[in-house]
Tab-separated table of C-alpha atoms in Angstrom:
chain	number	residue	atom	x	y	z
A	1	MET	CA	34.641	-12.211	-20.219
A	2	LYS	CA	35.229	-10.972	-16.593
A	3	LEU	CA	37.872	-8.596	-15.766
A	4	PRO	CA	41.155	-10.242	-14.289
A	5	SER	CA	41.693	-9.225	-10.488
A	6	LEU	CA	44.948	-7.003	-9.794
A	7	ASN	CA	48.107	-8.792	-7.580
A	8	PHE	CA	50.372	-7.267	-5.983
A	9	GLY	CA	52.333	-10.450	-4.328
A	10	ASP	CA	49.798	-11.848	-1.986
A	11	LEU	CA	47.723	-9.046	-1.772
A	12	THR	CA	45.053	-8.993	-4.797
A	13	ALA	CA	41.959	-6.453	-5.872
A	14	ARG	CA	39.284	-8.372	-7.147
A	15	LEU	CA	39.092	-5.234	-9.980
A	16	PRO	CA	41.923	-3.913	-11.998
A	17	ILE	CA	41.216	-0.322	-11.117
A	18	ILE	CA	43.242	1.996	-8.834
A	19	GLN	CA	41.684	5.394	-7.705
A	20	GLY	CA	44.303	7.738	-8.204
A	21	GLY	CA	45.327	9.786	-4.953
A	22	MET	CA	44.218	13.456	-5.465
A	23	GLY	CA	45.343	16.144	-3.185
A	24	VAL	CA	45.072	18.316	-1.698
A	25	GLY	CA	42.256	16.408	0.141
A	26	ILE	CA	40.314	15.489	-2.797
A	27	SER	CA	40.762	11.794	-1.850
A	28	LEU	CA	41.034	11.007	1.806
A	29	SER	CA	39.153	8.301	3.744
A	30	GLY	CA	35.868	8.724	2.517
A	31	LEU	CA	36.694	8.396	-1.297
A	32	ALA	CA	39.518	5.580	-0.616
A	33	SER	CA	37.039	3.255	1.354
A	34	ALA	CA	34.188	3.383	-1.085
A	35	VAL	CA	36.643	2.368	-4.124
A	36	ALA	CA	37.923	-0.443	-1.988
A	37	ASN	CA	34.650	-1.506	-0.991
A	38	GLU	CA	33.563	-1.967	-4.445
A	39	GLY	CA	37.263	-4.033	-5.235
A	40	GLY	CA	39.454	-1.701	-6.240
A	41	VAL	CA	42.304	-0.022	-4.850
A	42	GLY	CA	41.371	3.040	-2.803
A	43	VAL	CA	44.152	5.660	-2.253
A	44	ILE	CA	44.790	8.380	0.204
A	45	ALA	CA	46.637	11.714	-0.774
A	46	THR	CA	49.135	12.239	1.702
A	47	SER	CA	49.939	16.009	0.696
A	48	MET	CA	48.856	18.294	3.128
A	49	ILE	CA	47.004	16.011	4.498
A	50	GLY	CA	47.022	17.788	8.253
A	51	MET	CA	45.681	20.792	6.728
A	52	ARG	CA	42.739	20.704	9.310
A	53	ASP	CA	44.713	20.468	12.131
A	54	PRO	CA	44.669	23.393	14.587
A	55	GLN	CA	48.126	22.863	15.334
A	56	ARG	CA	49.406	22.908	11.673
A	57	ALA	CA	50.963	26.112	11.608
A	58	ARG	CA	53.187	25.391	14.631
A	59	ASP	CA	53.922	21.533	13.999
A	60	PRO	CA	53.346	21.053	10.350
A	61	GLU	CA	55.118	17.432	10.048
A	62	GLY	CA	52.876	16.483	13.420
A	63	ALA	CA	49.749	17.553	11.646
A	64	ASP	CA	50.195	15.998	8.516
A	65	ARG	CA	51.261	12.431	10.466
A	66	ARG	CA	47.973	12.630	12.553
A	67	GLY	CA	46.042	13.398	9.766
A	68	LEU	CA	47.514	10.366	7.854
A	69	ILE	CA	46.813	8.254	10.938
A	70	GLU	CA	43.152	9.645	11.391
A	71	GLU	CA	42.508	9.014	7.726
A	72	ILE	CA	44.075	5.580	7.283
A	73	ARG	CA	42.105	4.280	10.452
A	74	LYS	CA	38.880	5.846	9.401
A	75	ALA	CA	39.434	4.123	5.689
A	76	ARG	CA	40.146	0.797	7.512
A	77	ALA	CA	36.931	1.064	9.706
A	78	LYS	CA	34.376	1.404	6.583
A	79	MET	CA	36.142	-1.182	4.474
A	80	THR	CA	34.897	-4.613	3.998
A	81	ASP	CA	36.597	-5.392	0.690
A	82	GLY	CA	39.657	-4.254	-1.658
A	83	LEU	CA	43.084	-2.498	-1.047
A	84	LEU	CA	44.287	0.723	0.632
A	85	GLY	CA	47.004	2.628	-0.517
A	86	VAL	CA	48.395	5.982	-0.102
A	87	ASN	CA	50.030	8.433	-2.710
A	88	ILE	CA	53.288	10.038	-1.255
A	89	MET	CA	55.183	12.558	-3.259
A	90	CYS	CA	59.122	12.402	-3.414
A	91	ALA	CA	58.822	15.833	-3.407
A	92	LEU	CA	57.247	16.473	0.083
A	93	THR	CA	59.491	17.554	2.780
A	94	ASN	CA	58.028	15.257	4.976
A	95	TYR	CA	58.279	12.201	2.735
A	96	GLY	CA	60.146	9.903	4.881
A	97	ASP	CA	57.827	10.795	7.862
A	98	MET	CA	54.904	10.052	5.478
A	99	VAL	CA	56.107	6.533	4.095
A	100	ARG	CA	57.182	5.363	7.795
A	101	THR	CA	53.697	6.351	9.398
A	102	SER	CA	52.137	4.395	6.388
A	103	ILE	CA	54.058	1.288	7.029
A	104	ARG	CA	53.178	1.559	10.995
A	105	GLU	CA	49.614	1.665	10.034
A	106	LYS	CA	49.974	-1.341	7.700
A	107	VAL	CA	48.636	0.247	4.321
A	108	ASP	CA	48.549	-2.188	1.453
A	109	LEU	CA	50.534	0.014	-1.269
A	110	ILE	CA	52.372	3.011	-1.181
A	111	ILE	CA	52.373	4.541	-4.569
A	112	SER	CA	55.349	6.969	-4.890
A	113	GLY	CA	55.997	9.712	-7.874
A	114	ALA	CA	56.971	13.395	-8.334
A	115	GLY	CA	60.468	12.156	-8.223
A	116	LEU	CA	62.411	9.199	-8.413
A	117	PRO	CA	62.062	6.908	-4.785
A	118	LEU	CA	65.321	5.573	-5.473
A	119	ASP	CA	65.557	4.560	-1.433
A	120	LEU	CA	62.225	3.603	-0.678
A	121	PRO	CA	62.968	0.294	0.189
A	122	SER	CA	65.088	1.295	2.967
A	123	TYR	CA	62.141	1.857	4.948
A	124	LEU	CA	60.634	-1.226	4.671
A	125	ARG	CA	63.852	-2.372	6.472
A	126	GLU	CA	63.667	0.085	8.884
A	127	MET	CA	60.229	-0.353	9.838
A	128	SER	CA	60.427	-4.295	9.910
A	129	ASP	CA	63.160	-3.694	12.695
A	130	GLU	CA	61.302	-1.149	14.398
A	131	MET	CA	57.838	-2.865	14.332
A	132	LYS	CA	59.377	-6.563	14.737
A	133	GLU	CA	57.685	-7.955	12.470
A	134	GLU	CA	57.347	-8.546	8.782
A	135	VAL	CA	56.179	-5.602	6.648
A	136	ARG	CA	53.530	-6.405	4.255
A	137	THR	CA	53.248	-3.062	2.503
A	138	LYS	CA	53.834	-2.883	-1.185
A	139	LEU	CA	55.840	-0.620	-3.006
A	140	VAL	CA	54.600	1.156	-6.431
A	141	PRO	CA	56.691	3.726	-8.438
A	142	ILE	CA	55.232	6.338	-10.681
A	143	VAL	CA	57.265	6.497	-13.882
A	144	SER	CA	56.654	7.903	-17.454
A	145	SER	CA	59.276	6.181	-18.993
A	146	GLY	CA	60.396	2.961	-19.817
A	147	ARG	CA	64.362	3.991	-18.845
A	148	ALA	CA	62.784	5.401	-15.190
A	149	ALA	CA	61.336	1.761	-14.693
A	150	SER	CA	64.620	0.608	-15.702
A	151	ILE	CA	66.503	2.362	-13.235
A	152	LEU	CA	64.472	1.735	-10.271
A	153	CYS	CA	64.770	-1.887	-10.906
A	154	ARG	CA	68.445	-1.766	-11.245
A	155	LYS	CA	68.884	0.387	-8.229
A	156	TRP	CA	66.529	-1.563	-5.742
A	157	ALA	CA	67.666	-4.735	-6.794
A	158	GLY	CA	71.505	-4.044	-6.676
A	159	LYS	CA	71.308	-1.805	-3.389
A	160	PHE	CA	68.406	-3.609	-1.408
A	161	GLY	CA	67.991	-6.797	-3.138
A	162	TYR	CA	64.166	-6.130	-3.866
A	163	LEU	CA	62.339	-5.255	-7.012
A	164	PRO	CA	59.241	-2.719	-7.333
A	165	ASP	CA	55.962	-4.743	-6.366
A	166	GLY	CA	54.217	-2.530	-9.816
A	167	PHE	CA	54.627	0.270	-11.661
A	168	VAL	CA	52.172	2.988	-12.444
A	169	VAL	CA	52.894	4.181	-15.663
A	170	GLU	CA	51.877	8.110	-15.993
A	171	GLY	CA	50.932	9.518	-19.283
A	172	PRO	CA	50.544	13.599	-19.971
A	173	LYS	CA	46.737	13.480	-20.146
A	174	ALA	CA	46.761	13.033	-16.351
A	175	GLY	CA	45.515	15.602	-14.125
A	176	GLY	CA	47.899	17.603	-11.547
A	177	HIS	CA	51.497	17.736	-11.991
A	178	LEU	CA	52.968	16.337	-15.003
A	179	GLY	CA	56.069	14.763	-15.490
A	180	PHE	CA	56.829	15.957	-18.745
A	181	LYS	CA	58.404	18.916	-20.334
A	182	ALA	CA	55.402	21.370	-21.824
A	183	GLU	CA	56.496	20.076	-25.432
A	184	GLN	CA	56.086	16.818	-24.823
A	185	ILE	CA	52.637	16.675	-23.612
A	186	GLU	CA	51.214	16.596	-26.922
A	187	ASP	CA	54.007	14.889	-28.845
A	188	PRO	CA	53.069	11.187	-29.870
A	189	ASP	CA	56.077	9.676	-28.352
A	190	TYR	CA	55.267	10.507	-25.012
A	191	GLN	CA	51.377	9.335	-25.186
A	192	LEU	CA	50.407	6.819	-22.495
A	193	GLU	CA	50.236	4.203	-25.138
A	194	LYS	CA	53.906	4.857	-26.335
A	195	ILE	CA	55.300	4.637	-22.824
A	196	LEU	CA	53.169	1.866	-21.319
A	197	ALA	CA	54.576	-0.629	-24.143
A	198	GLU	CA	58.021	0.809	-23.253
A	199	VAL	CA	57.834	0.104	-19.271
A	200	VAL	CA	56.317	-3.407	-19.850
A	201	GLU	CA	59.169	-4.102	-22.304
A	202	ALA	CA	61.709	-2.273	-19.750
A	203	VAL	CA	60.227	-4.700	-16.762
A	204	ALA	CA	59.975	-7.873	-18.565
A	205	PRO	CA	63.511	-9.122	-17.896
A	206	TYR	CA	63.353	-8.281	-14.311
A	207	ARG	CA	60.187	-10.165	-13.915
A	208	GLU	CA	62.150	-13.198	-15.557
A	209	LYS	CA	65.280	-12.893	-13.961
A	210	HIS	CA	63.978	-12.722	-10.253
A	211	GLU	CA	60.923	-14.604	-11.063
A	212	LYS	CA	58.645	-11.875	-9.781
A	213	PRO	CA	55.306	-10.586	-11.378
A	214	ILE	CA	55.507	-6.561	-11.562
A	215	PRO	CA	52.304	-5.619	-12.557
A	216	VAL	CA	52.289	-2.516	-14.848
A	217	ILE	CA	49.416	0.003	-14.436
A	218	ALA	CA	48.251	2.475	-16.864
A	219	ALA	CA	47.355	6.087	-15.954
A	220	GLY	CA	46.598	9.377	-17.712
A	221	GLY	CA	43.558	9.853	-19.999
A	222	VAL	CA	41.726	6.717	-18.936
A	223	TYR	CA	37.868	7.498	-18.641
A	224	THR	CA	35.907	4.903	-19.811
A	225	GLY	CA	35.420	0.593	-19.469
A	226	GLU	CA	36.631	0.570	-23.016
A	227	ASP	CA	39.567	2.677	-21.896
A	228	ILE	CA	40.171	-0.189	-19.200
A	229	ALA	CA	39.797	-2.845	-22.040
A	230	ARG	CA	42.257	-1.434	-24.348
A	231	PHE	CA	45.146	-0.772	-22.127
A	232	LEU	CA	44.760	-4.321	-20.630
A	233	GLU	CA	45.073	-5.552	-24.092
A	234	MET	CA	48.023	-3.685	-24.661
A	235	GLY	CA	49.770	-5.403	-21.668
A	236	ALA	CA	48.523	-3.193	-18.391
A	237	SER	CA	47.680	-5.143	-15.377
A	238	GLY	CA	45.312	-2.564	-14.535
A	239	VAL	CA	44.603	1.038	-14.545
A	240	GLN	CA	44.724	4.064	-12.370
A	241	MET	CA	42.146	6.733	-12.897
A	242	GLY	CA	41.546	10.013	-10.962
A	243	THR	CA	39.178	12.304	-12.844
A	244	ARG	CA	36.101	9.732	-12.826
A	245	PHE	CA	36.575	9.672	-8.922
A	246	VAL	CA	36.228	13.158	-8.368
A	247	ALA	CA	32.403	13.351	-9.752
A	248	THR	CA	31.296	10.958	-6.835
A	249	LYS	CA	29.303	11.543	-4.147
A	250	GLU	CA	31.724	9.830	-1.724
A	251	CYS	CA	34.575	12.161	-2.752
A	252	ASP	CA	36.019	14.271	-0.122
A	253	ALA	CA	36.187	17.579	-1.774
A	254	ASP	CA	33.590	19.960	-1.579
A	255	GLU	CA	30.514	19.968	-3.906
A	256	ALA	CA	31.642	22.751	-5.507
A	257	PHE	CA	35.215	21.220	-6.175
A	258	LYS	CA	32.621	18.593	-8.232
A	259	GLN	CA	30.745	20.827	-9.584
A	260	ALA	CA	33.516	22.684	-11.515
A	261	TYR	CA	34.017	19.429	-13.126
A	262	VAL	CA	30.448	18.904	-14.451
A	263	ASN	CA	30.162	22.441	-15.544
A	264	ALA	CA	33.588	22.487	-17.380
A	265	ARG	CA	33.874	22.521	-21.010
A	266	GLN	CA	36.637	21.398	-23.314
A	267	GLU	CA	37.963	25.162	-23.675
A	268	ASP	CA	38.269	25.140	-19.882
A	269	VAL	CA	41.165	22.595	-19.376
A	270	THR	CA	44.106	24.236	-19.669
A	271	ILE	CA	47.976	23.814	-18.993
A	272	ILE	CA	49.227	25.899	-16.330
A	273	LYS	CA	52.894	26.742	-15.132
A	274	SER	CA	52.987	25.581	-11.542
A	275	PRO	CA	54.998	27.531	-8.982
A	276	VAL	CA	56.920	24.040	-8.239
A	277	GLY	CA	58.363	24.620	-12.078
A	278	MET	CA	56.279	21.871	-13.937
A	279	PRO	CA	53.296	22.135	-15.843
A	280	GLY	CA	50.333	21.024	-14.429
A	281	ARG	CA	46.568	20.635	-16.167
A	282	ALA	CA	43.872	22.646	-14.400
A	283	LEU	CA	40.436	23.973	-14.970
A	284	LYS	CA	40.335	27.817	-15.967
A	285	ASN	CA	38.772	30.016	-13.770
A	286	THR	CA	38.899	33.736	-12.167
A	287	PHE	CA	41.532	32.809	-10.010
A	288	LEU	CA	44.160	31.617	-12.676
A	289	ASP	CA	42.661	34.490	-15.070
A	290	ALA	CA	44.350	36.816	-11.915
A	291	VAL	CA	47.764	34.860	-11.858
A	292	THR	CA	47.845	35.163	-15.837
A	293	ALA	CA	47.132	38.908	-15.724
A	294	GLY	CA	50.041	39.618	-12.874
A	295	LEU	CA	47.223	40.842	-10.274
A	296	LYS	CA	48.480	37.880	-7.594
A	297	HIS	CA	51.704	38.833	-5.770
A	298	PRO	CA	54.264	36.763	-3.990
A	299	LYS	CA	53.125	36.030	-0.126
A	300	LYS	CA	55.434	34.355	2.749
A	301	CYS	CA	54.805	30.549	2.630
A	302	VAL	CA	53.529	29.334	5.879
A	303	HIS	CA	53.443	25.291	4.483
A	304	LYS	CA	56.782	24.932	3.438
A	305	CYS	CA	55.118	21.300	1.620
A	306	LEU	CA	57.529	20.937	-1.181
A	307	HIS	CA	61.162	20.968	-1.747
A	308	SER	CA	60.651	22.157	-5.212
A	309	CYS	CA	58.519	25.148	-4.951
A	310	ALA	CA	60.113	28.502	-5.875
A	311	GLU	CA	58.377	30.439	-3.518
A	312	ASP	CA	60.603	33.879	-3.790
A	313	LYS	CA	59.653	34.137	-7.409
A	314	SER	CA	55.990	32.385	-7.245
A	315	PRO	CA	52.817	34.696	-7.248
A	316	TYR	CA	50.919	32.549	-5.119
A	317	CYS	CA	51.231	29.572	-2.603
A	318	ILE	CA	49.985	26.398	-4.466
A	319	ALA	CA	49.548	24.862	-1.350
A	320	GLN	CA	47.023	27.244	-0.017
A	321	ALA	CA	45.345	27.519	-3.382
A	322	LEU	CA	44.895	23.789	-3.611
A	323	VAL	CA	43.531	23.908	0.259
A	324	ASN	CA	41.241	26.803	-0.504
A	325	ALA	CA	39.697	24.529	-3.740
A	326	TYR	CA	39.362	21.702	-1.420
A	327	LYS	CA	37.183	23.836	0.628
A	328	GLY	CA	35.164	24.828	-2.384
A	329	LYS	CA	36.827	28.708	-2.211
A	330	LEU	CA	37.551	28.439	-5.782
A	331	LYS	CA	37.878	32.313	-6.028
A	332	ASN	CA	41.106	31.915	-4.171
A	333	GLY	CA	42.099	28.657	-5.774
A	334	PHE	CA	41.675	26.353	-8.370
A	335	ALA	CA	41.137	22.709	-9.325
A	336	PHE	CA	43.641	20.208	-11.285
A	337	CYS	CA	42.067	17.890	-13.648
A	338	GLY	CA	42.876	15.459	-16.109
A	339	ALA	CA	42.340	15.894	-19.789
A	340	ASN	CA	38.958	14.466	-19.819
A	341	ALA	CA	37.589	16.528	-17.007
A	342	TYR	CA	34.966	18.180	-19.643
A	343	LEU	CA	33.081	14.751	-20.350
A	344	VAL	CA	31.999	14.567	-16.517
A	345	ASP	CA	28.081	15.640	-16.941
A	346	LYS	CA	26.970	14.150	-13.396
A	347	ILE	CA	27.969	13.337	-9.866
A	348	ILE	CA	27.089	9.253	-9.008
A	349	THR	CA	28.038	7.102	-6.260
A	350	VAL	CA	31.100	5.247	-6.363
A	351	LYS	CA	29.277	1.972	-6.778
A	352	GLU	CA	27.524	3.483	-9.703
A	353	LEU	CA	31.096	4.265	-11.491
A	354	MET	CA	32.411	1.198	-10.782
A	355	ALA	CA	29.633	-0.909	-12.100
A	356	THR	CA	29.389	1.425	-15.099
A	357	LEU	CA	33.173	0.896	-15.875
A	358	SER	CA	33.272	-2.809	-15.089
A	359	GLU	CA	30.476	-3.436	-17.322
A	360	GLU	CA	31.728	-1.595	-20.256
A	361	ALA	CA	35.072	-2.917	-20.158
A	362	GLU	CA	33.833	-6.538	-19.860
A	363	ARG	CA	31.551	-5.896	-22.985
A	364	LYS	CA	34.666	-4.612	-24.987
A	365	TYR	CA	36.486	-7.793	-23.712
A	366	GLN	CA	33.700	-10.025	-25.009
A	367	GLU	CA	33.820	-8.309	-28.428
A	368	VAL	CA	37.400	-8.731	-28.765
A	369	GLY	CA	37.215	-12.346	-27.291
A	370	LEU	CA	34.455	-13.131	-30.035
A	371	LYS	CA	36.753	-11.365	-32.533
A	372	LEU	CA	39.675	-13.457	-31.658
A	373	GLN	CA	37.440	-16.470	-31.824
A	374	GLU	CA	36.150	-15.596	-35.248
A	375	THR	CA	39.883	-15.095	-36.465
A	376	LYS	CA	40.949	-18.707	-35.079
A	377	GLU	CA	38.255	-20.219	-36.796
A	378	GLU	CA	38.890	-18.877	-40.131
A	379	ALA	CA	42.327	-19.843	-39.920
A	380	GLU	CA	41.482	-23.520	-39.127
A	381	ARG	CA	39.004	-23.444	-42.020
A	382	ARG	CA	41.781	-22.208	-44.165
A	383	LEU	CA	44.029	-24.890	-43.080
A	384	ARG	CA	41.249	-27.333	-43.624
A	385	GLU	CA	40.843	-26.231	-47.274
A	386	VAL	CA	44.485	-26.851	-47.898
A	387	LEU	CA	44.786	-29.965	-46.460
A	388	ASN	CA	41.880	-31.352	-48.230
A	389	LYS	CA	43.508	-30.604	-51.554
């Protein structure tokens, strides 16, 4: 049985796989275009995307804008298939500029989390007026509960006459900053299987009332093709995966960053308290050990990238730590990761990874299909026995 395509209105990805947007610099044009070319949705992470711009210290917003434009255009130049998305965190101080720039550059999807993007549809209207044309960019919020999905549907429909083009439901096994309290991360009531069902149920009335398909995408801890098939069977229209794509040749991070995943043991995957006030999942290293030991001391922030960062109380600048990690300087930074990062044992191409995931998922699909067929045939046999008595 073939995997279904993933549809966002009039836009279609041949495979129901979204590559998670990973910052800082982990998923840029190289990784995003490679995933798209294999039929998936490639995603560029916008946080600190202008970090290599020599003017960034003087003009951070302009540097990020130039960096985003460059990465989108580089990805488009390499793409022959699939869809291109950008991940824009609501917490970014330049959130509006990143959204406007993405729409001007005609990306296929804007995936937005780290807060509820309550006013995201307003940018479509604004940019449609500016560009004098209909905007095709689709809007896909990231949520972690059915309640959040319901709030966004209700608010967007009432204020803008617009419904989300899809939802990414992110569970607590995801990498990076987590939208959960520390005590919820291991709580069964907050696991992806539970909240996926809640979001599918919350979205259903809006789908029916407005006659608009709203795909729900499962994310956070999705690692194998069997996982993909399982979540599709549970009602998801697709999955979002980050960790698996780090250990690919096309990933934009330094080789040392990728190798940290390959070398990781299960006990290396840990939950940290981030300077932005949220728990996050990362790989233990000497930098994080020094933070825990109190050997890091607050420094003046030059990036000003996140609204929620408590820079005056923080022992380190998370933006700079993540830039250092992207460059492979892990003594001065650390790698965010998903809960299954320790399972990574080698670096392969995106083509190999996508083929493996598809084969595993389709094989699982086939097994489920055969079981359903056997169940149906058994039920029919019993019915015939009853009728023949």
